[in-house]
């Protein structure tokens, strides 16, 4: 050891109180690492804001209120009562209370990190080696998207907590055969099923690690032995999984179907070569904005290749120097295969290989990598067949101390770069954030509560496939005391592409015949039918605009073939807007009693933002 290294070692040891055990030192360092990670995640999360699905949660709560039916209802092919309960807690604060959503995310991340430490101590003891595995998880870029997007965090972070704790309790059960630990594992699985359907993979992982480390012999004996010895656990895990599966099938409309070859071409390559492998060594280092602020992994070609080489060399060294290490990779293969199957039969059918570049779809692989990587390099305590040093090793070379130190430093720096660059767009005024914040500010500044036409916002604010959540009545539901959205109203306003208030306007469409040769246009003194020269066929969000001059105030009635509307009309020149449904050949307009109206234009078409 160099003089500098020796002096540094002595200086560090001098700070440790006499009588402190190695386990206590390891735990103290681990806690300090977790606190540092939580501080970084708190910084990242505090600067973020809501995005797409988040608004769906808040809208449902604001419009319908909290109820058991709401919590148990499926969301986007998920049954997630736990997540919806957490969402309700934020929604109860009123408005867009991002600070409370951020608190939930950071608390869940802290719980996941502590759970990771619990698993590592339970399986491997308080040895210094667990700090490397913990450090990888704390800096993993696979987890970062789960700390920026609230809706993702409500699924993914509880799943990670469940995976860590389920493995811990299950391994203690395998060591002791005390049923209470199998019951504890089952309770953890129940919590997982309340959060995320992907919890169904956890019992498979528990079964696989049992076969790999707590059994021996040929394939038949290795499988049948644990079935006989640990049957209470399999009965409990199977029962809760079967109940969940029955509930899921009963309440969720499946979005899964067998994919075509063209739909999944390149998906596995994108998942493994461009997303997972670079993330193992601190990547991907570069991101590409997909739907601002959402990003996908975009490592440069040479960087992805270098990451693959680094991972292969590290694996080769471990496999050549430790026996029974390769089997741990099966855990990663199982987790990755489950993610691939889910994506191939659902998301990939609309977006193709692009979904393989989104780390949030494989973030549950991070806990499995921690488990598998640690088990490759350290023996699982109490296991029948743990990994161990090869005697003699197939590779006798031992790398200089600076090699692992440099590798760890490069991983931490790379992960920091990847994290900061991923977080940056979330801290900016991305379209959704800018639009909603501007709209709320404008609405709050109005002296009179404005009436808004409930038309879709731009796609980069809220995707059209989320309708009706892309309309003001839903998107802005948490602040619905600031505006109204009538289906009929005089001189309505709309939100333009910036979230600013603007007068409504139907520039073109199917015009009715209102030109009678007089300056008045069509004179309306009683119920008057106004016909269209051709049928105005129904389509989503069509609006009827009636421009008129009223000689007095009162209530106007507008009748279409399917509905009848009433609205207050003021004296003077105005435009009445009606959200109609169905085909229109004609309308019947009835003015206020004793009031004449001159109708200059009647048109059906798209409602747009005009100019103030």
Coordinates of C-alpha atoms in Angstrom, one line a residue, residues 60-495:
X60 CA -60.7 12.1 -11.1
X61 CA -60.3 13.0 -7.4
X62 CA -61.3 16.7 -8.0
X63 CA -64.4 15.8 -10.1
X64 CA -65.6 12.6 -8.4
X65 CA -64.2 12.8 -4.9
X66 CA -62.5 10.0 -3.0
X67 CA -64.4 6.7 -2.7
X68 CA -63.6 3.0 -2.4
X69 CA -64.9 2.5 -5.9
X70 CA -62.4 5.1 -7.2
X71 CA -59.5 3.4 -5.4
X72 CA -60.4 -0.1 -6.7
X73 CA -61.0 1.1 -10.3
X74 CA -58.4 0.1 -12.9
X75 CA -56.1 2.7 -14.4
X76 CA -54.4 2.1 -17.7
X77 CA -54.6 -1.7 -17.4
X78 CA -53.4 -1.5 -13.7
X79 CA -55.2 -2.3 -10.5
X80 CA -53.3 0.0 -8.1
X81 CA -55.3 0.8 -5.0
X82 CA -52.2 1.7 -3.0
X83 CA -51.0 4.2 -5.7
X84 CA -54.5 5.7 -5.9
X85 CA -54.6 6.1 -2.1
X86 CA -51.3 8.0 -2.3
X87 CA -52.6 10.1 -5.1
X88 CA -55.7 10.9 -3.1
X89 CA -53.5 12.2 -0.3
X90 CA -51.9 14.7 -2.7
X91 CA -55.3 15.5 -4.3
X92 CA -56.8 16.3 -0.9
X93 CA -54.3 19.2 -0.6
X94 CA -56.2 21.0 -3.4
X95 CA -54.9 22.6 -6.6
X96 CA -51.6 21.3 -8.1
X97 CA -49.7 20.5 -4.9
X98 CA -46.5 19.3 -6.4
X99 CA -44.7 19.7 -3.1
X100 CA -46.7 16.9 -1.6
X101 CA -46.3 14.6 -4.6
X102 CA -42.5 15.3 -4.3
X103 CA -42.6 14.3 -0.6
X104 CA -44.3 11.0 -1.5
X105 CA -41.7 10.3 -4.2
X106 CA -38.7 11.0 -1.9
X107 CA -40.2 9.0 1.0
X108 CA -40.8 6.0 -1.3
X109 CA -37.3 6.3 -2.7
X110 CA -35.8 6.5 0.9
X111 CA -37.9 3.4 1.8
X112 CA -36.7 1.5 -1.3
X113 CA -33.0 2.4 -0.5
X114 CA -33.4 1.3 3.2
X115 CA -35.1 -1.9 2.0
X116 CA -32.2 -2.6 -0.3
X117 CA -29.8 -2.3 2.6
X118 CA -32.0 -4.6 4.6
X119 CA -31.9 -7.3 1.9
X120 CA -28.1 -7.0 1.5
X121 CA -27.5 -7.3 5.2
X122 CA -30.0 -10.2 5.5
X123 CA -28.5 -12.2 2.7
X124 CA -24.8 -11.4 2.9
X125 CA -24.3 -10.0 6.4
X126 CA -22.8 -6.6 7.3
X127 CA -19.7 -7.1 5.2
X128 CA -18.0 -4.2 3.3
X129 CA -18.9 -5.8 0.0
X130 CA -22.6 -4.9 0.4
X131 CA -21.6 -1.2 0.2
X132 CA -20.7 -1.7 -3.5
X133 CA -24.0 -3.3 -4.3
X134 CA -25.9 -0.7 -2.4
X135 CA -23.9 2.1 -4.1
X136 CA -24.8 0.7 -7.5
X137 CA -28.5 0.8 -6.7
X138 CA -28.3 4.3 -5.1
X139 CA -26.8 5.7 -8.3
X140 CA -28.6 3.5 -10.9
X141 CA -30.1 5.5 -13.8
X142 CA -32.7 2.7 -14.2
X143 CA -34.3 4.2 -11.1
X144 CA -34.2 7.9 -12.0
X145 CA -37.4 8.1 -14.1
X146 CA -39.3 6.6 -11.1
X147 CA -38.3 9.7 -9.1
X148 CA -39.3 12.3 -11.7
X149 CA -42.7 11.1 -12.9
X150 CA -45.2 10.8 -10.0
X151 CA -47.5 8.3 -11.7
X152 CA -44.5 6.0 -12.4
X153 CA -43.2 6.4 -8.8
X154 CA -46.5 5.2 -7.4
X155 CA -46.0 1.9 -9.3
X156 CA -42.3 1.3 -9.5
X157 CA -41.0 2.4 -6.1
X158 CA -43.4 0.2 -4.1
X159 CA -42.5 -2.7 -6.4
X160 CA -38.8 -2.2 -5.6
X161 CA -39.6 -2.0 -1.9
X162 CA -41.6 -5.2 -2.1
X163 CA -39.0 -7.0 -4.1
X164 CA -36.2 -6.2 -1.6
X165 CA -38.3 -7.1 1.5
X166 CA -39.9 -10.2 0.0
X167 CA -36.5 -11.6 -0.8
X168 CA -35.3 -10.8 2.7
X169 CA -38.2 -12.4 4.4
X170 CA -38.2 -15.4 2.1
X171 CA -34.5 -16.2 2.6
X172 CA -35.0 -16.0 6.4
X173 CA -37.8 -18.5 5.9
X174 CA -35.6 -20.8 3.9
X175 CA -33.0 -20.7 6.6
X176 CA -35.3 -21.2 9.5
X177 CA -38.4 -22.9 8.0
X178 CA -40.5 -20.8 10.4
X179 CA -43.8 -20.3 8.8
X180 CA -44.1 -16.8 10.2
X181 CA -41.5 -15.6 7.7
X182 CA -43.4 -17.1 4.8
X183 CA -46.5 -15.3 6.1
X184 CA -44.4 -12.0 6.3
X185 CA -43.3 -12.6 2.7
X186 CA -47.0 -13.1 1.7
X187 CA -48.0 -9.9 3.4
X188 CA -45.3 -8.0 1.5
X189 CA -46.6 -9.6 -1.8
X190 CA -50.1 -8.4 -1.0
X191 CA -48.8 -4.8 -0.6
X192 CA -47.0 -5.3 -4.0
X193 CA -50.2 -6.4 -5.7
X194 CA -52.0 -3.4 -4.3
X195 CA -49.4 -1.2 -6.1
X196 CA -48.4 -2.9 -9.4
X197 CA -49.4 -5.9 -11.5
X198 CA -45.7 -6.6 -12.2
X199 CA -45.5 -7.9 -8.6
X200 CA -46.5 -11.2 -10.2
X201 CA -42.9 -11.7 -11.2
X202 CA -41.7 -11.6 -7.6
X203 CA -42.9 -15.1 -6.6
X204 CA -41.2 -16.4 -9.7
X205 CA -37.9 -14.8 -8.6
X206 CA -38.4 -16.2 -5.1
X207 CA -38.9 -19.7 -6.5
X208 CA -35.9 -19.4 -8.8
X209 CA -33.5 -18.2 -6.1
X210 CA -34.7 -21.1 -3.9
X211 CA -33.8 -23.5 -6.6
X212 CA -30.4 -21.9 -7.3
X213 CA -29.1 -21.4 -3.8
X214 CA -31.1 -23.5 -1.4
X215 CA -31.2 -26.8 -3.2
X216 CA -28.8 -29.2 -4.8
X217 CA -28.6 -32.2 -7.1
X218 CA -29.9 -32.8 -10.6
X219 CA -32.8 -30.8 -12.1
X220 CA -35.5 -33.2 -10.8
X221 CA -34.2 -33.2 -7.2
X222 CA -33.3 -29.5 -7.3
X223 CA -37.0 -28.6 -8.1
X224 CA -38.9 -31.3 -6.2
X225 CA -36.8 -30.9 -3.0
X226 CA -37.8 -27.3 -2.3
X227 CA -41.4 -28.1 -3.3
X228 CA -41.6 -30.6 -0.5
X229 CA -39.6 -28.8 2.1
X230 CA -41.1 -25.3 1.6
X231 CA -44.6 -26.1 0.6
X232 CA -46.3 -23.7 3.0
X233 CA -44.6 -20.8 1.3
X234 CA -45.6 -21.9 -2.2
X235 CA -49.2 -22.4 -1.0
X236 CA -49.3 -18.9 0.5
X237 CA -47.6 -17.2 -2.4
X238 CA -49.7 -19.1 -4.9
X239 CA -53.0 -18.3 -3.1
X240 CA -52.5 -14.5 -3.0
X241 CA -51.2 -14.5 -6.6
X242 CA -54.3 -16.5 -7.8
X243 CA -56.7 -14.2 -6.0
X244 CA -55.0 -11.2 -7.5
X245 CA -55.0 -12.7 -11.0
X246 CA -58.8 -13.5 -10.7
X247 CA -59.5 -9.9 -9.6
X248 CA -57.3 -8.5 -12.3
X249 CA -58.9 -10.5 -15.1
X250 CA -62.4 -9.6 -13.7
X251 CA -61.9 -5.8 -13.6
X252 CA -59.3 -5.0 -16.2
X253 CA -59.8 -4.9 -19.9
X254 CA -56.7 -6.4 -21.3
X255 CA -54.6 -4.4 -23.7
X256 CA -52.3 -7.3 -24.4
X257 CA -52.2 -9.3 -27.7
X258 CA -49.7 -11.4 -29.5
X259 CA -47.5 -9.1 -31.5
X260 CA -46.4 -9.3 -35.1
X261 CA -42.8 -9.6 -36.0
X262 CA -42.6 -6.0 -37.4
X263 CA -44.1 -4.6 -34.1
X264 CA -41.3 -5.9 -31.9
X265 CA -38.4 -5.7 -34.4
X266 CA -35.4 -4.2 -32.5
X267 CA -37.2 -4.1 -29.1
X268 CA -34.9 -6.6 -27.4
X269 CA -31.8 -4.9 -28.9
X270 CA -33.1 -1.5 -27.7
X271 CA -33.8 -2.8 -24.2
X272 CA -30.5 -4.6 -23.7
X273 CA -27.9 -2.9 -25.8
X274 CA -29.0 0.7 -25.5
X275 CA -30.8 0.9 -22.2
X276 CA -29.9 -1.9 -19.7
X277 CA -26.2 -2.6 -20.5
X278 CA -25.2 1.1 -20.5
X279 CA -27.1 1.7 -17.2
X280 CA -25.1 -1.1 -15.5
X281 CA -22.0 1.1 -15.8
X282 CA -23.5 4.6 -15.2
X283 CA -25.0 5.2 -18.7
X284 CA -26.6 6.1 -21.0
X285 CA -24.9 9.5 -20.5
X286 CA -27.1 11.0 -23.2
X287 CA -30.9 11.2 -23.6
X288 CA -33.2 12.2 -26.4
X289 CA -36.4 14.0 -25.7
X290 CA -39.4 11.9 -26.8
X291 CA -42.3 14.0 -25.5
X292 CA -40.9 16.8 -23.5
X293 CA -39.9 16.3 -20.7
X294 CA -40.1 12.5 -21.3
X295 CA -36.8 11.1 -22.6
X296 CA -35.4 7.9 -23.9
X297 CA -31.9 6.5 -23.7
X298 CA -29.7 7.6 -26.6
X299 CA -26.1 6.5 -25.9
X300 CA -23.6 7.1 -28.7
X301 CA -22.7 4.0 -30.6
X302 CA -19.1 3.9 -29.2
X303 CA -20.4 4.4 -25.7
X304 CA -22.9 1.6 -25.9
X305 CA -20.1 -0.7 -27.3
X306 CA -17.7 0.4 -24.6
X307 CA -20.4 -0.4 -21.9
X308 CA -20.9 -3.8 -23.4
X309 CA -17.2 -4.5 -23.3
X310 CA -16.9 -3.4 -19.7
X311 CA -19.8 -5.5 -18.6
X312 CA -18.5 -8.6 -20.5
X313 CA -15.0 -8.2 -19.0
X314 CA -16.4 -7.8 -15.4
X315 CA -18.6 -10.8 -15.9
X316 CA -15.8 -12.8 -17.3
X317 CA -13.5 -12.0 -14.4
X318 CA -16.2 -13.0 -11.8
X319 CA -17.1 -16.2 -13.6
X320 CA -13.4 -17.2 -13.9
X321 CA -12.6 -16.6 -10.3
X322 CA -15.9 -17.7 -8.6
X323 CA -17.8 -20.9 -9.0
X324 CA -21.7 -21.1 -9.0
X325 CA -21.7 -17.4 -10.0
X326 CA -23.2 -17.8 -13.5
X327 CA -26.5 -19.1 -12.1
X328 CA -27.3 -15.8 -10.6
X329 CA -27.6 -14.3 -14.0
X330 CA -30.8 -16.4 -14.5
X331 CA -32.6 -13.9 -12.1
X332 CA -31.8 -11.0 -14.4
X333 CA -32.8 -13.1 -17.5
X334 CA -36.2 -13.8 -15.8
X335 CA -36.8 -10.2 -14.9
X336 CA -35.8 -8.9 -18.3
X337 CA -37.8 -11.6 -20.1
X338 CA -40.9 -10.6 -18.1
X339 CA -40.5 -6.9 -19.1
X340 CA -39.9 -7.8 -22.7
X341 CA -43.0 -10.0 -22.8
X342 CA -45.2 -7.3 -21.3
X343 CA -43.9 -4.6 -23.7
X344 CA -44.1 -6.9 -26.7
X345 CA -47.7 -7.6 -26.1
X346 CA -48.8 -4.1 -25.2
X347 CA -46.8 -0.8 -25.6
X348 CA -44.5 -2.0 -28.4
X349 CA -47.5 -2.5 -30.6
X350 CA -48.0 1.2 -30.8
X351 CA -44.5 2.6 -30.4
X352 CA -42.3 -0.3 -31.5
X353 CA -38.7 -0.5 -30.3
X354 CA -38.9 3.0 -28.9
X355 CA -40.4 1.7 -25.6
X356 CA -37.3 -0.4 -25.1
X357 CA -35.4 2.8 -24.7
X358 CA -37.5 4.0 -21.8
X359 CA -35.8 3.0 -18.5
X360 CA -39.1 3.2 -16.6
X361 CA -40.2 0.0 -18.3
X362 CA -37.2 -1.9 -16.9
X363 CA -36.6 0.0 -13.6
X364 CA -37.7 -3.1 -11.6
X365 CA -34.6 -4.8 -13.0
X366 CA -32.4 -2.6 -10.7
X367 CA -33.2 -4.6 -7.5
X368 CA -32.7 -7.8 -9.4
X369 CA -29.3 -6.7 -10.6
X370 CA -28.4 -5.8 -7.0
X371 CA -29.4 -9.2 -5.8
X372 CA -27.8 -11.2 -8.7
X373 CA -24.6 -9.1 -8.7
X374 CA -24.1 -9.4 -5.0
X375 CA -24.8 -13.1 -5.0
X376 CA -22.2 -13.6 -7.8
X377 CA -19.5 -12.0 -5.7
X378 CA -20.5 -13.0 -2.2
X379 CA -21.9 -16.1 -0.6
X380 CA -25.6 -16.0 0.5
X381 CA -25.5 -16.9 4.2
X382 CA -27.2 -20.2 4.9
X383 CA -27.4 -21.2 1.3
X384 CA -26.8 -24.8 0.3
X385 CA -24.9 -23.8 -2.9
X386 CA -23.7 -20.2 -2.7
X387 CA -21.1 -18.8 -5.0
X388 CA -17.5 -19.2 -3.7
X389 CA -14.0 -18.6 -4.8
X390 CA -12.7 -21.1 -7.3
X391 CA -9.9 -23.2 -6.0
X392 CA -7.8 -22.9 -8.1
X393 CA -9.2 -20.0 -10.1
X394 CA -9.4 -20.2 -13.8
X395 CA -7.8 -16.8 -13.9
X396 CA -5.0 -16.2 -11.5
X397 CA -4.6 -12.5 -12.3
X398 CA -5.7 -10.0 -9.6
X399 CA -6.3 -6.5 -10.9
X400 CA -4.3 -3.7 -9.2
X401 CA -6.3 -1.8 -6.6
X402 CA -6.6 1.2 -8.8
X403 CA -8.6 -0.7 -11.3
X404 CA -11.8 -1.3 -9.2
X405 CA -11.3 2.2 -7.6
X406 CA -11.2 3.8 -11.1
X407 CA -14.1 1.7 -12.2
X408 CA -16.3 2.7 -9.3
X409 CA -15.3 6.4 -9.7
X410 CA -16.2 6.2 -13.5
X411 CA -19.5 4.6 -12.7
X412 CA -20.4 7.3 -10.1
X413 CA -19.4 10.1 -12.3
X414 CA -21.2 8.6 -15.3
X415 CA -24.4 8.0 -13.3
X416 CA -24.2 11.6 -12.0
X417 CA -24.0 12.9 -15.6
X418 CA -26.8 10.6 -16.7
X419 CA -29.0 11.7 -13.8
X420 CA -28.4 15.4 -14.1
X421 CA -29.0 15.4 -17.9
X422 CA -32.2 13.4 -17.4
X423 CA -33.5 15.7 -14.7
X424 CA -32.7 19.0 -16.6
X425 CA -35.8 19.0 -18.9
X426 CA -38.1 18.3 -15.9
X427 CA -36.8 21.4 -14.2
X428 CA -37.6 23.6 -17.3
X429 CA -41.0 24.9 -18.3
X430 CA -41.9 22.0 -20.5
X431 CA -45.1 22.4 -22.5
X432 CA -47.5 20.8 -20.0
X433 CA -46.1 22.6 -17.1
X434 CA -45.9 26.0 -18.9
X435 CA -49.5 25.6 -20.2
X436 CA -51.1 24.6 -16.9
X437 CA -49.2 27.2 -14.8
X438 CA -50.0 30.0 -17.2
X439 CA -53.7 29.0 -17.4
X440 CA -54.0 28.8 -13.7
X441 CA -52.4 32.3 -13.3
X442 CA -54.6 33.8 -16.0
X443 CA -57.8 32.3 -14.6
X444 CA -56.9 33.4 -11.0
X445 CA -56.4 37.0 -12.2
X446 CA -59.9 37.4 -13.8
X447 CA -62.3 39.6 -11.9
X448 CA -65.2 37.5 -13.1
X449 CA -65.1 33.7 -13.3
X450 CA -64.7 33.1 -17.1
X451 CA -66.7 30.7 -19.1
X452 CA -64.4 28.4 -21.2
X453 CA -65.2 26.3 -24.2
X454 CA -64.2 22.8 -23.2
X455 CA -62.1 22.0 -26.2
X456 CA -58.9 19.9 -26.4
X457 CA -55.6 21.4 -25.4
X458 CA -52.5 21.0 -27.7
X459 CA -51.1 17.5 -28.0
X460 CA -47.8 18.4 -26.5
X461 CA -49.7 19.5 -23.4
X462 CA -51.9 16.4 -23.0
X463 CA -52.1 13.6 -25.7
X464 CA -55.4 13.4 -27.6
X465 CA -55.7 9.7 -26.7
X466 CA -56.3 10.7 -23.1
X467 CA -59.6 12.4 -24.0
X468 CA -61.5 13.8 -22.1
X469 CA -58.6 14.5 -19.8
X470 CA -57.1 16.8 -22.4
X471 CA -59.9 19.3 -22.0
X472 CA -59.9 22.1 -19.4
X473 CA -62.8 20.6 -17.4
X474 CA -60.6 17.6 -16.6
X475 CA -57.0 18.9 -17.0
X476 CA -57.7 21.9 -14.7
X477 CA -60.3 20.2 -12.5
X478 CA -58.2 20.8 -9.3
X479 CA -58.8 24.5 -9.8
X480 CA -62.3 24.3 -11.2
X481 CA -63.5 27.1 -8.9
X482 CA -61.6 29.5 -11.2
X483 CA -63.7 28.8 -14.4
X484 CA -66.9 27.2 -15.8
X485 CA -67.2 25.1 -19.0
X486 CA -70.8 25.5 -20.2
X487 CA -72.0 23.7 -23.3
X488 CA -73.7 26.9 -24.4
X489 CA -72.7 30.4 -23.7
X490 CA -72.3 33.9 -25.0
X491 CA -68.8 35.1 -26.0
X492 CA -67.0 32.1 -24.6
X493 CA -63.3 32.1 -24.2
X494 CA -60.7 29.4 -24.9
X495 CA -57.1 28.7 -23.8

